[in-house]
Coordinates of C-alpha atoms and ligand atoms in Angstrom, one line a residue:
X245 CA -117.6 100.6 6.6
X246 CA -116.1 99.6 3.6
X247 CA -114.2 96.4 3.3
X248 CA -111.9 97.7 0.8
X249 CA -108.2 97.2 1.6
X250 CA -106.5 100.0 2.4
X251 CA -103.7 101.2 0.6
X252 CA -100.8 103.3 1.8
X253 CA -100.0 105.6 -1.6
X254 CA -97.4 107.7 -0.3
X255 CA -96.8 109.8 -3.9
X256 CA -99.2 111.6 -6.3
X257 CA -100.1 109.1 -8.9
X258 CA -101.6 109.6 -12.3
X259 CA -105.6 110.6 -12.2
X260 CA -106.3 107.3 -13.9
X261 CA -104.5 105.2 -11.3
X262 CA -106.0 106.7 -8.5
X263 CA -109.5 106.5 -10.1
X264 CA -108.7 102.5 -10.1
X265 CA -107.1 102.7 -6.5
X266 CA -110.2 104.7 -5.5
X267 CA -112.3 102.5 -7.1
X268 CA -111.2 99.0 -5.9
X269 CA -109.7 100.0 -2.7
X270 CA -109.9 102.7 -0.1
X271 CA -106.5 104.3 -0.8
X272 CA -104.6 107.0 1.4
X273 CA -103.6 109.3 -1.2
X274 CA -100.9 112.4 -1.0
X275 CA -102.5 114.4 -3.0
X276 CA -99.7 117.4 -2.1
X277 CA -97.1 115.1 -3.2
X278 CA -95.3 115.5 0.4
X279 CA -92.2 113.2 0.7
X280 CA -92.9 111.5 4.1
X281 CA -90.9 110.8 7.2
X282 CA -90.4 107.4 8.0
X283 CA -92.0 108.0 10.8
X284 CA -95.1 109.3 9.3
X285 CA -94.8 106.3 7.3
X286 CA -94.5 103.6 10.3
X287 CA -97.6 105.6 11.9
X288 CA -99.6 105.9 8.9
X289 CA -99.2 102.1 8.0
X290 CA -100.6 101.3 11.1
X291 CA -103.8 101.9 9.5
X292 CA -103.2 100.0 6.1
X293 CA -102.7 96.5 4.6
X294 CA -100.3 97.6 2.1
X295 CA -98.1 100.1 1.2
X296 CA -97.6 101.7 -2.4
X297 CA -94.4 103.6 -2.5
X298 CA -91.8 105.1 -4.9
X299 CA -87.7 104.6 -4.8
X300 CA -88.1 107.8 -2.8
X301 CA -89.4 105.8 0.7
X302 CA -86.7 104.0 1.8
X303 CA -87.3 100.5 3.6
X304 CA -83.7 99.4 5.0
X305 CA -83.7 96.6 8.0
X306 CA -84.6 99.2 10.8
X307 CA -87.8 100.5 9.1
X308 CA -88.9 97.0 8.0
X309 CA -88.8 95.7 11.1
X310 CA -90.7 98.9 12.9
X311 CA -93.8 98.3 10.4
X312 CA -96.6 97.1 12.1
X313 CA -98.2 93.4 11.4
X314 CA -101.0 94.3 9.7
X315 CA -99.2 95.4 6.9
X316 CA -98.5 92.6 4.2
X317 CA -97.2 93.8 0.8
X318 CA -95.2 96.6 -0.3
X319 CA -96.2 97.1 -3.8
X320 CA -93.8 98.8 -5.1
X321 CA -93.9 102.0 -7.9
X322 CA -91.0 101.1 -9.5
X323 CA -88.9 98.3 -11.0
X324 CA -85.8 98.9 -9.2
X325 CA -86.2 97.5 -5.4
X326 CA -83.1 98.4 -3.9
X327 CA -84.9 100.7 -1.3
X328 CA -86.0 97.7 0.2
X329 CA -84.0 95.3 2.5
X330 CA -85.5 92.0 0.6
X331 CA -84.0 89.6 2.8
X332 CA -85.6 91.6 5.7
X333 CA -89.0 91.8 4.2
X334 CA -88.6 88.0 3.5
X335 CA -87.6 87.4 7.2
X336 CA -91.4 89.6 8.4
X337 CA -93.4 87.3 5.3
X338 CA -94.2 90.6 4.2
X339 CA -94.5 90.4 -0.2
X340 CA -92.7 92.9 -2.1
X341 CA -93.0 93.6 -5.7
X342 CA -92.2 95.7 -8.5
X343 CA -93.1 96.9 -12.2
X344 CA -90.5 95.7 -14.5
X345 CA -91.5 96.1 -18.4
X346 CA -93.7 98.9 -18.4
X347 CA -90.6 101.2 -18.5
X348 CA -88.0 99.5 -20.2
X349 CA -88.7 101.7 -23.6
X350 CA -89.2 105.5 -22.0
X351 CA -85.6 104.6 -20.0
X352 CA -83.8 103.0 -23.5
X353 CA -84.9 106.8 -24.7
X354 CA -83.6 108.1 -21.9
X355 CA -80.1 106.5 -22.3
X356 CA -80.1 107.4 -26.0
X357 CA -80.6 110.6 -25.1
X358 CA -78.0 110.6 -22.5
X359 CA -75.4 108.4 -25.0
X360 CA -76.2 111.6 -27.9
X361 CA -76.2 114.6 -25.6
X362 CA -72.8 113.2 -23.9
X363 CA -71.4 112.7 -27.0
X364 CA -72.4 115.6 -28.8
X365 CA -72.2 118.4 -25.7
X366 CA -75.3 119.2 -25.8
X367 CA -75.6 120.5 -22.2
X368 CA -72.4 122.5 -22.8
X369 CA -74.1 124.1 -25.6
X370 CA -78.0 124.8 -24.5
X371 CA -76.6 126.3 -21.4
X372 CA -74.2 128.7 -23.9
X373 CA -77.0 129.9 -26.0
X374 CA -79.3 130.4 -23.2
X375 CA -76.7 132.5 -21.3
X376 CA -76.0 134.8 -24.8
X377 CA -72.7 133.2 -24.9
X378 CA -73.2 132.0 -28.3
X379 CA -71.2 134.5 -30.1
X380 CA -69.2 132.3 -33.3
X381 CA -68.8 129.0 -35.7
X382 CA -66.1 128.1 -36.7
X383 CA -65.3 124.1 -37.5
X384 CA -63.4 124.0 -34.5
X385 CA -66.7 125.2 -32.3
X386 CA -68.5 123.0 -30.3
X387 CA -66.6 119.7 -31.5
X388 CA -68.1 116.3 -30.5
X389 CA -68.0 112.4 -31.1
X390 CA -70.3 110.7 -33.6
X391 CA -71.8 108.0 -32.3
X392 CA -72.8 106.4 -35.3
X393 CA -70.9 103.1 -36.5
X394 CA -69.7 103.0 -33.3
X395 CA -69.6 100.1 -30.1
X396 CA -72.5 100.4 -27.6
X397 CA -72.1 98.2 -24.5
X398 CA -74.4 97.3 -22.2
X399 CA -74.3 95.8 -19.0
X400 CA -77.5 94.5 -17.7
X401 CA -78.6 93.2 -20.8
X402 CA -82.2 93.2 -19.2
X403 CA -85.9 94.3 -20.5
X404 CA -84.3 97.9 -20.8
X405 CA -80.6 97.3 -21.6
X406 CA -81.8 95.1 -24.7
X407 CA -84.2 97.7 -25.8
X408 CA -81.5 100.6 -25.4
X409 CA -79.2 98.5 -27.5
X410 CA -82.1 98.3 -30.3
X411 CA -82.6 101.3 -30.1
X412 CA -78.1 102.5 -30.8
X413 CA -78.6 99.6 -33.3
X414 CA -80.7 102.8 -35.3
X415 CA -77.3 104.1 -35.9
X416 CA -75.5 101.2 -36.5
X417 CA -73.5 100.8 -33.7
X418 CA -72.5 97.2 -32.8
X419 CA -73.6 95.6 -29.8
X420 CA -71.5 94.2 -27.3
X421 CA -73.0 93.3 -23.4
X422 CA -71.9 91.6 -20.4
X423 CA -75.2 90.0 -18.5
X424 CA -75.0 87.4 -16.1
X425 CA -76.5 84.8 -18.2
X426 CA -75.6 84.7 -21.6
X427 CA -78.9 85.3 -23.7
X428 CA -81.3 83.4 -26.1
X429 CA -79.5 83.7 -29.7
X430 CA -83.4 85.3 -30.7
X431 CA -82.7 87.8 -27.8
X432 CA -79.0 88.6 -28.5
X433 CA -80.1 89.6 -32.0
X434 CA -76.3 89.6 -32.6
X435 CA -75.0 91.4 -29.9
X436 CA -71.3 90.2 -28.5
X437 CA -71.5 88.5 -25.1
X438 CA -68.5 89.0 -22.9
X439 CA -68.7 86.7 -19.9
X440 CA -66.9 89.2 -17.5
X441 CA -67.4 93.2 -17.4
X442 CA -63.5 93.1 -17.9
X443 CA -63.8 91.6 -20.3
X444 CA -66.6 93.8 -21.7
X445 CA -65.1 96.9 -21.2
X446 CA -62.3 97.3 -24.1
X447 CA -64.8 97.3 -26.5
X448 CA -67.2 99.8 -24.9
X449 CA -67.1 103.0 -27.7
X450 CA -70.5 103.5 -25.3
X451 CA -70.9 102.1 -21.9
X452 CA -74.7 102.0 -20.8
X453 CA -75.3 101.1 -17.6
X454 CA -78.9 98.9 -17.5
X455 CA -77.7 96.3 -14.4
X456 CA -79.8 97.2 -10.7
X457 CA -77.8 98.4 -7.8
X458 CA -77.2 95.1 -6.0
X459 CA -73.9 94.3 -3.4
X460 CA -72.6 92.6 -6.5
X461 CA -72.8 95.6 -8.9
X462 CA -72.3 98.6 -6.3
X463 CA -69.3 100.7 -7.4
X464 CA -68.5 98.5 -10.3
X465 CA -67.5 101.0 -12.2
X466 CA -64.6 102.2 -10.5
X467 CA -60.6 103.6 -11.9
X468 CA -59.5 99.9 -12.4
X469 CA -62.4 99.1 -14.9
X470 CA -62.5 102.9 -16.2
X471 CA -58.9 102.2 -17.4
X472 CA -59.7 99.0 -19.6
X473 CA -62.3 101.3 -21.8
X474 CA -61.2 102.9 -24.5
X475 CA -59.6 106.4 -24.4
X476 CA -61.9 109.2 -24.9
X477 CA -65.1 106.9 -24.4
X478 CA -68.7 107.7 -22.8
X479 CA -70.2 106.4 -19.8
X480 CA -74.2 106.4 -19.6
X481 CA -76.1 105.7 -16.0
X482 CA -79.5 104.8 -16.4
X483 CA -79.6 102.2 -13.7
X484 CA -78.2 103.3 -10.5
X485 CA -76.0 105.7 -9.4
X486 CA -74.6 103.4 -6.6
X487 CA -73.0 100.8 -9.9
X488 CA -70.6 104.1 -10.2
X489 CA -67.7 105.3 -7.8
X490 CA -68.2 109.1 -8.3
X491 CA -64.9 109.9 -7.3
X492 CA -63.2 107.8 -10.1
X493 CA -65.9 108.7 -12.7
X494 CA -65.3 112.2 -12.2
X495 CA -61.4 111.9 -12.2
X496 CA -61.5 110.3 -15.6
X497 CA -63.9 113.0 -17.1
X498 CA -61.5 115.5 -15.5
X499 CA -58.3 114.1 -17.3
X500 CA -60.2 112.8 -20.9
X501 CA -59.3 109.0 -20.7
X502 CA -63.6 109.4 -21.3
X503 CA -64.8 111.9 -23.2
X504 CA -68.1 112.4 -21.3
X505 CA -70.9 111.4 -19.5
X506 CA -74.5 111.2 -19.3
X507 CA -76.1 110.3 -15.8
X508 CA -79.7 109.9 -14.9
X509 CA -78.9 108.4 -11.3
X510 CA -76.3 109.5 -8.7
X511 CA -75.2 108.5 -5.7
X512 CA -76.9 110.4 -2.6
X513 CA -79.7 112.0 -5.2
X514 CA -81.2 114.2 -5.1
X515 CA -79.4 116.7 -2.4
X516 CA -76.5 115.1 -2.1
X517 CA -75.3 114.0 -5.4
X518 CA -71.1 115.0 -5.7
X519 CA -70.8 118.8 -6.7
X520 CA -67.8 118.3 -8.9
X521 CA -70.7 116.6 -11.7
X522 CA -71.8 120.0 -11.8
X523 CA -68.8 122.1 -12.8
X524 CA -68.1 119.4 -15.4
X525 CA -68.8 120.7 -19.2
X526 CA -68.5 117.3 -20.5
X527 CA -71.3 115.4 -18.2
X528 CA -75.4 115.9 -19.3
X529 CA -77.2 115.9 -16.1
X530 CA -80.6 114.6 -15.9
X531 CA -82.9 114.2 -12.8
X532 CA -83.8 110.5 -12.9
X533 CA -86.4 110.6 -14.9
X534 CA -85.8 107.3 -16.9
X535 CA -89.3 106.6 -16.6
X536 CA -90.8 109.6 -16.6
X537 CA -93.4 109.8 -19.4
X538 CA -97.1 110.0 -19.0
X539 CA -97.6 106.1 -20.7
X540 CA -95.2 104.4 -18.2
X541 CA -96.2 106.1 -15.5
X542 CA -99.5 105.0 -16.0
X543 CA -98.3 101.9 -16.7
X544 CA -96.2 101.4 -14.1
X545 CA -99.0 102.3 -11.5
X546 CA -101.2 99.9 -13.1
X547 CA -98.7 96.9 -12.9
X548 CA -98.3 97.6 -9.7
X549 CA -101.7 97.7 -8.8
X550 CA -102.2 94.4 -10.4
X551 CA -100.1 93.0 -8.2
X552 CA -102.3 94.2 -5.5
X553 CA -105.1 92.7 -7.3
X554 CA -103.1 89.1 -6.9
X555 CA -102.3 89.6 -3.2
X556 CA -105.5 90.5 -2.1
X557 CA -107.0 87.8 -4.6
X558 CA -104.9 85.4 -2.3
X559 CA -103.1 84.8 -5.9
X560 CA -99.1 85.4 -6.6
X561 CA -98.6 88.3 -7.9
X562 CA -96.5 88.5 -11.4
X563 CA -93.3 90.4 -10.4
X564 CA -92.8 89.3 -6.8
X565 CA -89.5 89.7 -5.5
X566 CA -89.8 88.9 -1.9
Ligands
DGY82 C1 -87.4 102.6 -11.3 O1 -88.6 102.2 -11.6 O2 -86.6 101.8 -10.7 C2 -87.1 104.0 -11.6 O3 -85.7 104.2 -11.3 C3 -87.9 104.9 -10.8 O4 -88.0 104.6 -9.5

């Protein structure tokens, strides 16, 4: 019998992280992919150390306290945590970490790409010529905003909201954020700080969401602060879908005080995300795949597994948050 750890994996991971979980620990894999029960994933842990998961296993208060003792980590595929009940983890001793980082420049793509094909209709217009309904120009066809020269704003001015706002600095748009904490002049790289998101707002051309879904930040963006952006401005959602209040979101898209949207999170993804998003012409709908490129996700199983490393070294792991 080997004296390996054992892991609970409960998603398909890239070959060359499983060759390392295989390698250094004796890892239950899903090699089907098969999103779990939570009951599966109470009676499965009763046979491992430590638990791997995605944003896709939720650990609220309930399930957390249901997981047996010998489980001591959940080492977490992901840099958001907000599937986890932290304080209740804390409460069981059981360490939680994530993988900030590794992702912060495949999700700064992914809100460019949201920022440009919001602005510039591009969902509007691939679905036209892909249904033959492409049938004209004329200069009044297909009509968007430039971006360029243009204000970006960012709140959550993060590992990912400051790379993202590098990134819309490309095409010279200035840079105006609302974090927290104000940050390091060699950080801000002259971007605006705005102590409040009230204050932030007004000068939002581009509002990208980077901040994680916390009780603080959970339907932030709601009519009140909607109405203090500009008229016929873009919203961008690569953090989380719960920072939004759909209902108010969707109004404003409806009556152009914004001009569009580009989401990559939602509230109640994937099944239950609001249907009205996808009658809209002027949203571009993507399926959370912020991090979704072969590099970070190799990365981002790799951080996490040297966070395993740590724990089971009896060392503190780097990105602990519980
Ligand atoms: C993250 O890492 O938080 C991404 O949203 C994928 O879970």
């Amino acid at each position: 019998m080997s004296d390996k750890p054992v892991i609970l994996v409960t998603r398909k991971l890239p070959d060359a992280v499983e060759a390392r979980l295989l390698r250094d620990y004796q890892p239950m894999l899903n090699p089907d992919d098969r999103l779990y029960s939570t009951d599966e994933l109470i009676e499965m842990a009763a046979k491992a150390e430590a638990i791997l998961p995605c944003h896709t296993e939720k650990f609220p208060a309930d399930v957390i306290a249901r997981l047996p003792d010998n489980i001591r980590a959940i080492a977490n595929f992901s840099v958001g945590y907000d599937h986890v009940d932290i304080e209740a983890a804390k409460a069981k001793g059981l360490i939680v970490t994530n993988t900030p980082d590794v992702l912060s420049d495949a999700t700064a793509e992914i809100a460019i790409l949201l920022m440009l094909g919001a602005a510039r209709r591009a969902s509007e217009g691939e679905r036209m010529v892909r249904a033959c309904e492409w049938k004209d120009w004329s200069p009044s066809f297909m009509v968007g905003t430039q971006v360029t020269g243009k204000r970006f704003g960012v709140i959550g001015m993060g590992r990912v909201g400051q790379v993202a706002a590098e990134r819309a600095r490309g095409f010279g748009m200035e840079i105006h954020y609302y974090n927290r904490k104000r940050l390091a002049p060699d950080l801000e790289c002259g971007a605006i700080y705005h102590a409040t998101v009230d204050d932030l707002l007004p000068h939002c051309d581009v509002l990208s969401i980077h901040c994680p879904a916390t009780k603080e930040t959970t339907g932030l963006i709601n009519r009140e602060r909607i109405a203090l952006m500009p008229d016929g401005s873009i919203v961008v959602n690569t953090g989380r879908g719960g920072v939004v209040v759909d209902a108010d979101l969707i109004s404003a898209l409806k009556s152009g005080k914004l001009f569009a949207a580009g989401l990559d999170v939602f509230n109640g993804e994937p099944d239950g995300i609001d249907p009205q998003y996808r009658e809209l012409d002027n949203v571009f709908l993507l399926p959370h795949i912020g991090s979704a490129t072969f590099e970070t996700r190799v990365g981002m199983g790799f951080r996490a597994l040297d966070n395993l490393d740590a724990i089971f070294a009896g060392k503190p792991p780097a990105d602990r948050v519980a």
